[in-house]
Coordinates of C-alpha atoms in Angstrom, one line a residue:
M104 CA 25.5 -14.1 27.4
L105 CA 25.5 -12.4 23.9
E106 CA 22.0 -11.3 23.0
V107 CA 20.5 -9.0 20.4
L108 CA 18.0 -6.7 22.0
Q109 CA 16.7 -4.7 19.0
V110 CA 17.7 -4.0 15.4
R111 CA 16.9 -0.6 13.9
P112 CA 15.6 -0.6 11.2
Q113 CA 14.7 -4.2 10.5
A114 CA 15.2 -4.1 6.7
G115 CA 17.8 -2.6 4.5
V116 CA 19.5 -2.4 1.1
P117 CA 23.1 -3.3 0.6
G118 CA 25.4 -0.3 2.1
G119 CA 22.5 0.7 4.4
L120 CA 23.6 1.4 8.2
I121 CA 21.8 -0.3 10.8
I122 CA 22.1 -0.1 14.6
I123 CA 22.0 -3.2 16.8
D124 CA 21.3 -2.7 20.3
C125 CA 22.7 -5.8 22.4
R126 CA 24.0 -7.2 25.6
G127 CA 27.4 -8.9 26.0
F128 CA 29.2 -7.8 22.6
D129 CA 33.0 -8.2 23.4
A130 CA 34.3 -5.2 21.1
S131 CA 37.8 -5.4 22.6
D132 CA 39.1 -7.5 19.5
Y133 CA 37.6 -6.5 16.3
A134 CA 39.4 -9.5 14.6
D135 CA 37.1 -11.9 16.7
C136 CA 33.8 -10.2 16.1
E137 CA 31.2 -10.8 13.3
V138 CA 27.9 -9.7 12.4
L139 CA 26.3 -12.4 9.9
F140 CA 23.3 -11.7 7.7
G141 CA 22.2 -15.4 7.3
E142 CA 25.8 -16.8 6.6
T143 CA 27.3 -13.5 5.0
P144 CA 29.6 -11.5 7.2
S145 CA 29.2 -7.6 7.2
R146 CA 31.4 -4.5 7.9
I147 CA 31.3 -3.5 11.6
V148 CA 31.5 0.5 11.5
S149 CA 31.6 0.9 15.4
A150 CA 30.9 -1.4 18.4
S151 CA 30.7 -1.2 22.3
P152 CA 29.4 -4.0 24.7
D153 CA 25.7 -2.8 24.2
R154 CA 25.5 -1.3 20.7
V155 CA 26.9 -2.4 17.1
L156 CA 26.9 -0.2 13.9
V157 CA 27.0 -2.3 10.8
T158 CA 26.4 -2.0 7.0
V159 CA 24.2 -4.2 5.1
P160 CA 26.7 -6.4 3.0
D161 CA 26.4 -6.3 -0.7
D162 CA 26.9 -9.9 -1.6
V163 CA 24.0 -11.4 0.5
T164 CA 22.9 -14.7 -1.0
K165 CA 19.2 -15.5 -1.9
A166 CA 19.0 -17.8 1.1
D167 CA 20.5 -15.2 3.4
R168 CA 18.1 -12.3 2.5
L169 CA 15.2 -13.5 4.8
S170 CA 17.5 -15.4 7.3
G171 CA 18.0 -12.4 9.9
L172 CA 21.3 -11.6 11.7
Q173 CA 23.4 -12.5 14.5
L174 CA 26.3 -11.4 16.3
M175 CA 29.5 -13.4 17.1
S176 CA 32.2 -12.4 19.7
A177 CA 34.7 -13.9 22.1
G178 CA 33.5 -17.4 21.2
Q179 CA 29.7 -16.7 21.7
T180 CA 27.0 -16.5 19.1
S181 CA 23.8 -14.6 19.7
P182 CA 20.3 -16.1 18.7
R183 CA 19.1 -14.8 15.3
M184 CA 17.0 -11.8 14.9
P185 CA 14.7 -10.8 12.0
F186 CA 16.3 -8.6 9.3
L187 CA 15.3 -8.3 5.6
V188 CA 17.8 -7.8 3.1
A189 CA 16.5 -6.0 -0.1
E190 CA 16.7 -8.0 -3.3
L191 CA 18.4 -6.2 -6.5
L192 CA 15.9 -6.3 -9.4
A193 CA 17.9 -4.0 -12.0
E194 CA 20.9 -1.8 -12.0
N195 CA 22.7 0.7 -14.4
L196 CA 19.6 3.1 -14.1
H197 CA 19.3 6.5 -13.1
P198 CA 15.9 7.3 -11.2
V199 CA 15.6 10.6 -9.7
A200 CA 12.0 10.1 -8.5
N201 CA 9.4 7.5 -7.2
P202 CA 9.3 4.2 -9.7
V203 CA 5.6 3.0 -10.2
C204 CA 4.2 -0.3 -10.4
D205 CA 1.3 -1.6 -12.3
P206 CA -1.0 -3.2 -10.1
E207 CA -2.6 -5.4 -12.8
T208 CA 0.6 -7.0 -13.8
G209 CA 3.1 -6.2 -11.2
A210 CA 5.6 -4.7 -13.6
I211 CA 7.6 -1.8 -12.3
F212 CA 8.6 1.2 -14.4
T213 CA 11.6 3.5 -13.8
T214 CA 13.9 5.8 -15.7
I215 CA 17.1 6.5 -17.0
S216 CA 16.9 10.2 -16.5
G217 CA 20.3 11.4 -17.6
A218 CA 22.1 14.6 -17.7
R219 CA 19.8 17.5 -18.7
G220 CA 19.2 17.8 -22.2
K221 CA 21.1 14.5 -23.0
K222 CA 19.1 11.7 -25.0
V223 CA 19.7 8.2 -23.9
E224 CA 19.3 5.1 -25.7
V225 CA 16.6 4.0 -23.5
S226 CA 14.6 6.3 -21.2
V227 CA 12.0 4.4 -19.5
W228 CA 12.4 0.7 -18.5
R229 CA 9.9 -1.9 -17.6
I230 CA 10.8 -4.6 -14.9
S231 CA 8.9 -7.8 -14.7
Q232 CA 8.1 -9.5 -11.3
D233 CA 10.8 -12.1 -11.9
G234 CA 13.3 -9.2 -12.4
Q235 CA 13.6 -9.1 -16.2
S236 CA 14.3 -5.7 -17.5
T237 CA 13.1 -4.6 -21.0
P238 CA 13.2 -1.4 -23.0
F239 CA 9.8 0.4 -22.8
L240 CA 10.5 4.1 -24.3
D241 CA 13.3 5.7 -25.9
N242 CA 11.9 9.1 -27.0
I243 CA 11.3 11.2 -23.7
I244 CA 14.4 13.3 -22.9
N245 CA 15.2 13.4 -19.1
P246 CA 12.0 11.3 -17.8
T247 CA 11.4 12.3 -14.2
G248 CA 8.1 11.7 -12.5
L249 CA 6.0 8.7 -13.2
A250 CA 2.5 7.8 -12.4
M251 CA -0.3 5.5 -13.6
D252 CA -4.1 6.2 -13.6
R253 CA -6.7 3.6 -12.7
E254 CA -7.0 2.4 -16.4
G255 CA -3.2 1.6 -16.4
T256 CA -2.1 4.4 -18.6
L257 CA 1.4 5.5 -17.6
Y258 CA 2.3 9.3 -17.4
V259 CA 5.8 10.7 -17.5
T260 CA 7.2 14.3 -16.7
S261 CA 10.1 15.7 -18.8
R262 CA 12.5 18.0 -16.8
N263 CA 14.0 18.9 -20.1
D264 CA 11.0 20.4 -22.1
G265 CA 8.6 21.0 -19.0
T266 CA 6.1 18.5 -20.6
L267 CA 3.7 16.0 -19.1
Y268 CA 3.2 13.1 -21.4
R269 CA 0.7 10.2 -21.6
V270 CA 2.0 6.8 -22.9
S271 CA -0.8 4.9 -25.1
P272 CA -1.1 0.9 -24.7
F273 CA 0.8 0.9 -27.9
R274 CA 3.7 3.1 -26.5
E275 CA 2.8 6.2 -28.2
V276 CA 4.0 9.3 -26.4
V277 CA 1.5 12.0 -26.6
P278 CA 2.0 15.5 -24.8
V279 CA -0.9 16.2 -22.3
A280 CA 0.3 19.6 -21.0
E281 CA 3.3 21.8 -21.7
N282 CA 5.2 24.8 -20.3
L283 CA 5.3 23.2 -16.8
G284 CA 8.9 24.6 -15.9
I285 CA 11.3 22.1 -14.7
A286 CA 8.8 19.4 -14.5
T287 CA 9.6 16.8 -12.0
G288 CA 7.2 15.2 -9.3
L289 CA 3.9 13.7 -10.5
A290 CA 0.9 12.5 -8.6
I291 CA -2.8 11.5 -9.5
D292 CA -5.7 12.3 -7.2
R293 CA -9.2 10.4 -7.1
M294 CA -10.7 12.4 -9.8
G295 CA -7.8 11.8 -12.3
N296 CA -6.2 15.4 -12.0
L297 CA -2.4 15.2 -12.4
F298 CA -0.2 17.5 -10.1
V299 CA 3.1 18.2 -11.6
G300 CA 6.1 19.8 -9.3
D301 CA 8.0 22.4 -11.1
R302 CA 11.2 22.5 -9.0
Q303 CA 11.3 26.3 -9.5
G304 CA 8.6 26.5 -7.1
T305 CA 5.2 25.8 -8.6
I306 CA 2.9 22.8 -8.3
Y307 CA 0.7 22.5 -11.3
R308 CA -2.7 21.0 -11.4
V309 CA -3.6 19.3 -14.7
T310 CA -7.0 18.2 -15.5
P311 CA -7.8 14.8 -17.4
F312 CA -8.5 17.3 -20.4
G313 CA -4.8 18.6 -20.4
E314 CA -5.8 22.2 -18.8
A315 CA -2.9 23.2 -16.8
S316 CA -2.9 25.8 -13.8
P317 CA -0.7 26.8 -11.0
H318 CA -2.2 25.1 -7.8
A319 CA 0.5 26.0 -5.0
R320 CA 3.7 27.8 -4.7
L321 CA 6.8 26.6 -2.7
E322 CA 10.5 27.4 -2.3
P323 CA 12.5 26.3 -5.1
S324 CA 14.4 22.8 -4.8
M325 CA 17.7 21.9 -5.6
A326 CA 16.6 18.5 -6.9
A327 CA 13.2 17.0 -8.0
Y328 CA 10.0 17.5 -6.2
H329 CA 8.3 14.4 -5.0
L330 CA 4.5 14.5 -4.6
A331 CA 2.1 11.8 -3.0
F332 CA -1.4 11.7 -1.9
S333 CA -2.5 10.5 1.4
P334 CA -5.8 8.7 2.5
D335 CA -6.8 12.2 4.1
G336 CA -7.1 13.7 0.5
Y337 CA -4.2 16.2 0.8
L338 CA -1.4 16.6 -1.5
Y339 CA 2.1 16.1 0.3
V340 CA 5.5 17.3 -1.3
T341 CA 9.2 17.2 -0.4
A342 CA 11.6 19.6 -2.0
P343 CA 15.2 19.0 -1.1
T344 CA 17.1 22.4 -0.2
L345 CA 20.2 23.0 1.5
A346 CA 18.7 23.3 5.0
G347 CA 20.5 20.3 6.4
T348 CA 18.6 18.2 8.9
R349 CA 15.6 20.7 9.3
E350 CA 13.9 20.0 6.2
S351 CA 10.1 19.6 5.7
I352 CA 7.3 17.5 4.4
Y353 CA 4.5 19.9 3.2
R354 CA 1.0 19.4 3.1
V355 CA -1.2 21.2 0.3
T356 CA -4.8 21.6 0.8
P357 CA -7.3 21.0 -2.0
A358 CA -7.5 25.0 -2.3
G359 CA -3.7 25.1 -2.8
Q360 CA -2.6 26.2 0.5
V361 CA 0.7 25.1 1.9
E362 CA 1.8 24.1 5.3
P363 CA 4.8 22.2 6.8
W364 CA 3.5 18.9 8.0
F365 CA 6.5 17.5 9.6
I366 CA 10.0 18.9 10.2
G367 CA 13.1 17.6 10.7
L368 CA 14.4 15.5 8.1
G369 CA 17.6 15.4 5.9
R370 CA 17.2 15.7 2.2
P371 CA 13.7 14.2 1.8
Q372 CA 13.1 12.9 -1.5
G373 CA 10.7 9.8 -2.6
L374 CA 7.2 9.8 -0.9
A375 CA 4.4 7.3 -0.4
F376 CA 1.8 6.5 1.9
D377 CA 0.0 3.3 3.0
Q378 CA -3.7 2.8 3.5
A379 CA -3.7 3.6 7.2
G380 CA -2.2 7.1 6.2
N381 CA 1.4 6.6 7.4
A382 CA 3.9 8.3 5.4
Y383 CA 7.0 6.7 3.9
V384 CA 9.9 9.1 2.9
C385 CA 13.6 8.6 1.6
A386 CA 15.3 11.0 3.8
S387 CA 17.9 11.2 6.9
L388 CA 16.7 11.2 10.5
N389 CA 19.1 11.5 13.3
G390 CA 22.2 10.5 11.3
L391 CA 20.5 7.5 9.7
R392 CA 19.6 7.3 5.9
G393 CA 16.7 5.2 4.4
V394 CA 13.1 5.2 4.4
I395 CA 11.6 6.9 7.4
K396 CA 8.2 6.1 8.5
I397 CA 5.9 8.9 10.0
T398 CA 2.5 8.5 11.7
P399 CA -0.5 10.0 10.3
D400 CA -0.6 12.6 13.0
A401 CA 3.2 13.4 12.2
Q402 CA 3.9 12.9 16.0
E403 CA 6.4 9.9 15.5
A404 CA 9.0 9.1 13.0
E405 CA 11.5 6.2 12.8
P406 CA 13.7 4.6 10.3
F407 CA 11.8 1.7 8.4
I408 CA 14.4 0.7 5.9
A409 CA 18.3 1.5 5.8
G410 CA 19.6 2.6 2.6
A411 CA 22.2 5.4 1.8
R412 CA 21.3 6.3 -1.7
L413 CA 17.6 5.9 -1.8
V414 CA 15.7 8.5 -3.9
G415 CA 12.4 6.7 -4.5
L416 CA 9.9 4.4 -3.4
T417 CA 6.6 2.6 -4.0
F418 CA 4.6 -0.5 -2.8
D419 CA 3.3 -3.1 -5.0
N420 CA -0.1 -5.1 -4.0
R421 CA 1.7 -7.8 -2.7
G422 CA 3.3 -6.0 0.5
N423 CA 6.6 -5.3 -1.3
A424 CA 8.6 -2.2 -1.1
I425 CA 9.9 -1.2 -4.4
L426 CA 12.9 1.1 -3.8
A427 CA 15.1 3.3 -6.3
S428 CA 18.6 4.3 -5.4
N429 CA 20.8 6.6 -7.8
H430 CA 21.4 3.4 -10.0
E431 CA 19.2 0.5 -8.8
I432 CA 15.8 -1.0 -8.0
Y433 CA 15.1 -3.1 -5.1
R434 CA 12.3 -5.2 -3.7
V435 CA 11.9 -6.1 -0.2
P436 CA 8.9 -7.7 1.8
V437 CA 7.8 -5.3 4.4
G438 CA 4.0 -6.2 4.5
V439 CA 2.7 -2.8 3.6
I440 CA 0.1 -2.1 1.2
G441 CA 0.4 1.3 -0.4
Y442 CA -2.5 3.8 -0.9
D443 CA -3.4 4.5 -4.5
P444 CA -5.9 7.4 -4.7
T445 CA -7.1 6.1 -8.3
R446 CA -8.2 2.9 -6.8
A447 CA -9.5 4.1 -3.5

């Protein structure tokens, strides 16, 4: 009898690699084997009688995204197992950090960051809940980090000029703080203070009045810093380096002391927390790339969403994960409500 025992993880974006633990899969003839996502076949990477590695297909239909998956081999078909395929919302972008979601409207903001020092026609895009993309800003070069305060005001960092900008309701761009190095990651605490990651190694604290001061020091990063607050009140940071599969998520105390919180990831980037304090990070774990879920005590980690090129994520207030790859924005309903310190 052909049977699926477990799927790891149970959600993914096209191209993501997943592991299917099974029983009775006849892998002797690949031509006679299939893995179906709904009714859409996928590419089998490797297979044995008890395990199949497969990539999430690119051309999944709307009906197939939530239909689960099943195995077929030697004339047998397994029962379906749950699996969620992410919906493509927008493409031809260039996010390098987390997108941000407006809790009032559900709109998603993301960037075309572009090459260093190069101005693009549209630098920040707004994506509606139904997937309509409209230009939002065109006058920030190399926008990188995005964050939104409790009033719905959008903040943007520029890694080109080291400036933190505030965007008014009329889309006027106003500098809040300058000389912040290669300004990348951005997060806001409960008091409205903004924290900016300079990938050269400094985390800056910027008060609501625009007063900036160094808050913490880390090792320089080869890419953007990514910042997020947890319900425990600490700031958490990822900073990709060349350390292979032994990279860390760092925890920063309110006093600015830095300590490794979780070690063992490959190229950790985008970072978010849910209301229970679980961390979600775009990284590799044991050879699988995607969103990794880590428990609040940092004792357990597991793949949560498969995705080979994911760089950022956030959660909306409807239980959806909003995912940023190098060029796309996806949405997948995972039933997680993110933690927002400005609304806690």
